[in-house]
C-alpha cells in the first residue's frame, strides 16, 4: 500500500489499528489511545468546555482501572487537559501522581510526557528552573519511544521560551562555604507575595529552610527544612505575607567540612532581597 501521502495522524492511527489486530495491545484502552491523539496530536481538548473536560477526564480515570501503565497514561492526558483549561494545581497533581508510579518501560513515551507536562505547568507558574529541569528529563529519553516526535516538536518552542525567561530574570549566585550558611533576607509588607526557586551544581547537596518573622513576633517556618541534592532538581516555594515582616531564605552547608556549594537563586520581588552570611 502506498503510504507516501498519509498525514502524521493517519500513520499513527493505522499503527494503533495494526497493534490491535495483531493482539499486541495487551490491556490498553481504546479510549486512552484516542485521548492521547486528542491531547498531543489534534489538540482538540483545548476547545472543550470546562464541564466537558471534567467529564472526559473522569472517563479516562475510569478507563485506566488498576493497571499502573494505564493510570500513567490517564494521568498524562488529564494533566494536559487540566492545564489547557487553566487548572494548574490540578494539572500538577495529575502529573505528580503519574511520575510517582515509577513506570519503568519508556517505549510508550509516558514517562517523558509526564515530565513534559509537569515542566509546562511549572513554566506557566513562572518556575522556570523547575520547567527547564523537567524539559531536560523529558528530552533525555531519546527518540525511540512512541511520543518522541510530538514531544520533540513541543520541546523546541518551550525550551526557547523558558531560556528567554531565565535570561531576563536576575540570578543571585551564592557560594556557601564549607561549615557555614548563607541567607537571602527581605523586609516585606502585608499582602506581598514572595516566590523563589534555586538550583545546585551537579553532585552537590545543601540544606534549605524558609522562615517569616512578623514585625514584633517570633519567626515561623513557611517551608519545612529539607536537604536537597542537585539530582532531585531545583527547589522552589512561595509565600503570601499576612503582615509586615521579614522573609529569610537560608542555605545550610554547615555539615560539609571541605566543599563549598554554589547555589543559583531567582526570587521575586527581585529588588527586595539582600545577602547575609551566617
Coordinates of C-alpha atoms in Angstrom, one line a residue:
X1 CA 0.0 0.0 0.0
X2 CA 1.3 3.5 -0.9
X3 CA 1.6 5.4 2.3
X4 CA 3.6 8.4 0.9
X5 CA 0.6 10.7 1.0
X6 CA -0.5 9.8 4.5
X7 CA -0.5 12.5 7.1
X8 CA 1.1 12.1 10.5
X9 CA -2.3 11.4 12.2
X10 CA -3.1 8.8 9.6
X11 CA 0.1 6.9 10.1
X12 CA -0.3 7.0 13.9
X13 CA -3.9 5.7 13.6
X14 CA -3.0 2.8 11.4
X15 CA -0.1 1.8 13.6
X16 CA -2.5 1.7 16.6
X17 CA -5.0 -0.3 14.5
X18 CA -2.3 -2.8 13.5
X19 CA -1.4 -3.3 17.1
X20 CA -5.0 -4.1 18.0
X21 CA -5.3 -6.5 15.0
X22 CA -2.1 -8.3 15.9
X23 CA -3.1 -8.7 19.6
X24 CA -0.1 -6.8 20.9
X25 CA -2.0 -4.1 22.7
X26 CA -2.3 -6.0 26.0
X27 CA -4.7 -4.3 28.3
X28 CA -4.5 -0.9 26.5
X29 CA -7.8 1.1 26.4
X30 CA -9.0 2.3 23.1
X31 CA -10.3 5.4 24.9
X32 CA -6.8 6.2 26.2
X33 CA -5.4 5.8 22.7
X34 CA -8.0 8.2 21.4
X35 CA -7.3 10.6 24.3
X36 CA -3.6 10.7 23.5
X37 CA -4.3 11.6 19.9
X38 CA -6.8 14.3 21.0
X39 CA -4.3 15.8 23.6
X40 CA -1.0 15.5 21.8
X41 CA -1.7 15.4 18.1
X42 CA -5.0 17.2 17.4
X43 CA -5.2 19.4 20.5
X44 CA -9.0 19.4 20.3
X45 CA -9.4 19.1 24.0
X46 CA -8.4 22.8 24.2
X47 CA -11.8 23.8 22.8
X48 CA -13.8 21.6 25.3
X49 CA -15.9 23.5 27.8
X50 CA -14.8 23.1 31.4
X51 CA -17.7 20.8 32.2
X52 CA -16.9 18.6 29.2
X53 CA -13.2 18.5 30.0
X54 CA -14.1 17.4 33.6
X55 CA -16.4 14.6 32.3
X56 CA -13.8 13.4 29.8
X57 CA -11.1 13.3 32.4
X58 CA -13.3 11.2 34.6
X59 CA -13.9 8.8 31.7
X60 CA -10.1 8.5 31.3
X61 CA -9.6 7.8 35.0
X62 CA -12.3 5.1 34.9
X63 CA -10.7 3.5 31.8
X64 CA -7.3 3.1 33.5
X65 CA -8.7 0.7 36.1
X66 CA -5.8 -0.7 38.3
X67 CA -3.1 -1.1 35.7
X68 CA -0.1 1.1 36.5
X69 CA 0.8 2.0 32.9
X70 CA -2.7 2.8 32.0
X71 CA -3.1 5.0 35.1
X72 CA 0.1 6.8 34.0
X73 CA -1.4 7.4 30.5
X74 CA -4.6 8.6 32.1
X75 CA -2.6 11.0 34.4
X76 CA -0.8 12.5 31.5
X77 CA -3.9 13.1 29.5
X78 CA -5.8 14.5 32.5
X79 CA -2.8 16.8 33.4
X80 CA -2.6 18.2 29.9
X81 CA -6.4 18.8 29.7
X82 CA -6.3 20.5 33.1
X83 CA -3.5 22.9 32.1
X84 CA -5.3 23.7 28.9
X85 CA -8.2 24.8 31.0
X86 CA -6.0 26.8 33.4
X87 CA -6.5 24.4 36.3
X88 CA -2.8 24.4 37.1
X89 CA -2.7 22.9 40.6
X90 CA -4.9 20.1 39.4
X91 CA -2.6 19.5 36.4
X92 CA 0.4 19.3 38.7
X93 CA -1.4 16.8 40.9
X94 CA -2.1 14.5 37.9
X95 CA 1.5 14.8 36.7
X96 CA 3.0 14.1 40.1
X97 CA 0.7 11.1 40.6
X98 CA 1.8 9.7 37.2
X99 CA 5.5 10.2 37.8
X100 CA 5.1 8.7 41.3
X101 CA 4.0 5.4 39.8
X102 CA 7.6 4.8 38.6
X103 CA 6.6 3.0 35.3
X104 CA 9.9 1.8 34.0
X105 CA 9.1 1.0 30.4
X106 CA 9.6 4.2 28.4
X107 CA 8.7 2.8 25.0
X108 CA 5.2 4.1 25.2
X109 CA 6.5 7.6 26.0
X110 CA 4.5 8.2 29.1
X111 CA 7.4 8.9 31.5
X112 CA 8.9 11.6 29.2
X113 CA 5.5 13.0 28.5
X114 CA 4.7 13.3 32.2
X115 CA 8.0 15.2 32.7
X116 CA 7.0 17.4 29.8
X117 CA 3.5 18.3 31.1
X118 CA 4.9 18.9 34.6
X119 CA 7.5 21.2 33.2
X120 CA 4.9 23.0 31.1
X121 CA 2.8 23.8 34.2
X122 CA 5.8 25.0 36.1
X123 CA 6.7 27.3 33.3
X124 CA 3.2 28.7 33.3
X125 CA 3.6 29.3 37.1
X126 CA 6.9 31.2 36.3
X127 CA 9.0 28.5 37.9
X128 CA 11.4 28.3 35.0
X129 CA 14.3 26.5 36.7
X130 CA 11.9 23.7 37.5
X131 CA 10.5 23.7 34.0
X132 CA 14.0 23.6 32.5
X133 CA 14.9 20.6 34.7
X134 CA 11.8 18.6 33.7
X135 CA 12.1 19.5 30.0
X136 CA 15.7 18.2 30.1
X137 CA 14.5 15.0 31.7
X138 CA 11.8 14.7 29.0
X139 CA 14.3 15.1 26.3
X140 CA 16.8 12.6 27.8
X141 CA 14.7 9.6 26.8
X142 CA 15.8 9.9 23.2
X143 CA 13.8 9.4 20.0
X144 CA 12.8 5.7 20.2
X145 CA 9.6 6.0 22.2
X146 CA 6.1 6.4 20.8
X147 CA 5.7 10.0 21.7
X148 CA 9.2 11.2 20.6
X149 CA 8.1 13.2 17.5
X150 CA 5.2 15.2 19.0
X151 CA 7.3 15.7 22.2
X152 CA 10.3 17.0 20.3
X153 CA 8.2 19.5 18.4
X154 CA 6.7 21.0 21.6
X155 CA 10.0 20.9 23.5
X156 CA 11.8 23.1 20.9
X157 CA 9.5 26.1 21.3
X158 CA 9.0 25.7 25.1
X159 CA 12.8 25.4 25.8
X160 CA 13.3 28.6 23.9
X161 CA 10.6 30.4 25.9
X162 CA 12.0 29.1 29.2
X163 CA 15.6 30.0 28.4
X164 CA 14.4 33.5 27.4
X165 CA 12.5 34.0 30.6
X166 CA 15.5 32.8 32.7
X167 CA 17.8 35.2 30.9
X168 CA 15.6 38.1 31.8
X169 CA 15.4 37.3 35.5
X170 CA 18.1 38.4 38.0
X171 CA 20.2 35.5 39.4
X172 CA 21.7 35.5 42.9
X173 CA 24.8 33.3 42.8
X174 CA 25.6 32.2 46.4
X175 CA 28.9 30.5 47.4
X176 CA 28.1 28.7 50.6
X177 CA 31.4 27.9 52.3
X178 CA 32.0 24.6 54.0
X179 CA 30.8 24.7 57.6
X180 CA 28.7 27.9 57.0
X181 CA 25.3 29.1 56.0
X182 CA 24.1 31.9 53.7
X183 CA 20.7 33.7 53.6
X184 CA 18.7 36.0 51.4
X185 CA 16.6 38.3 53.6
X186 CA 13.8 40.7 52.6
X187 CA 11.6 43.1 54.5
X188 CA 8.1 42.8 53.0
X189 CA 4.7 44.4 53.5
X190 CA 1.4 42.9 54.3
X191 CA 0.0 41.1 51.2
X192 CA 3.3 40.8 49.3
X193 CA 3.8 37.5 47.5
X194 CA 7.3 36.2 47.5
X195 CA 8.4 33.4 45.2
X196 CA 11.7 31.6 45.0
X197 CA 13.4 28.8 43.1
X198 CA 17.0 27.6 43.3
X199 CA 19.4 25.0 41.9
X200 CA 22.8 23.4 42.6
X201 CA 25.7 22.3 40.5
X202 CA 25.8 18.6 39.7
X203 CA 26.9 16.3 42.6
X204 CA 26.2 18.9 45.3
X205 CA 23.7 19.0 48.2
X206 CA 22.7 21.6 50.7
X207 CA 20.1 22.2 53.4
X208 CA 17.4 24.8 53.0
X209 CA 14.7 26.4 55.1
X210 CA 12.4 29.4 54.7
X211 CA 11.0 31.5 57.6
X212 CA 8.9 34.6 58.1
X213 CA 9.2 36.9 61.1
X214 CA 6.2 39.2 61.6
X215 CA 7.1 42.6 63.0
X216 CA 7.4 42.2 66.8
X217 CA 6.9 38.5 66.8
X218 CA 8.9 35.2 66.6
X219 CA 9.9 33.7 63.3
X220 CA 7.9 30.8 61.9
X221 CA 8.7 28.3 59.2
X222 CA 7.0 28.9 55.9
X223 CA 8.7 25.9 54.2
X224 CA 9.8 22.8 56.2
X225 CA 13.6 22.3 56.3
X226 CA 14.9 20.0 53.6
X227 CA 18.2 18.5 52.4
X228 CA 18.2 18.7 48.6
X229 CA 20.6 17.2 46.1
X230 CA 21.2 18.5 42.6
X231 CA 19.8 15.3 41.2
X232 CA 16.4 16.0 42.8
X233 CA 16.1 19.1 40.7
X234 CA 15.6 22.7 41.7
X235 CA 13.8 23.7 44.9
X236 CA 11.0 26.2 44.9
X237 CA 8.4 27.8 47.1
X238 CA 6.1 30.8 47.6
X239 CA 4.6 32.8 50.4
X240 CA 1.9 35.5 50.7
X241 CA 2.6 37.7 53.7
X242 CA -0.2 38.0 56.2
X243 CA 1.6 41.0 57.9
X244 CA 4.6 43.3 57.6
X245 CA 7.7 41.4 58.4
X246 CA 10.9 39.7 57.2
X247 CA 11.4 36.6 55.0
X248 CA 14.6 34.7 55.3
X249 CA 15.7 32.0 52.8
X250 CA 18.6 30.0 54.3
X251 CA 21.0 27.5 52.6
X252 CA 22.9 25.4 55.1
X253 CA 26.3 23.9 54.3
X254 CA 27.4 23.5 57.9
X255 CA 27.5 19.7 57.6
X256 CA 30.3 19.9 55.0
X257 CA 33.9 20.0 56.2
X258 CA 35.6 20.5 52.8
X259 CA 33.3 21.5 50.0
X260 CA 31.7 24.9 49.3
X261 CA 28.4 24.8 47.4
X262 CA 27.2 27.1 44.7
X263 CA 23.5 28.0 44.7
X264 CA 21.8 29.9 41.9
X265 CA 18.7 31.6 43.2
X266 CA 15.9 33.5 41.5
X267 CA 13.5 35.4 43.7
X268 CA 10.6 37.8 43.3
X269 CA 10.2 40.6 44.1
X270 CA 13.8 40.8 42.8
X271 CA 14.8 44.1 44.4
X272 CA 13.9 43.4 48.0
X273 CA 16.4 40.7 48.9
X274 CA 20.0 41.1 50.3
X275 CA 22.6 38.6 51.2
X276 CA 23.5 37.7 54.8
X277 CA 26.4 35.4 55.8
X278 CA 26.0 33.2 58.9

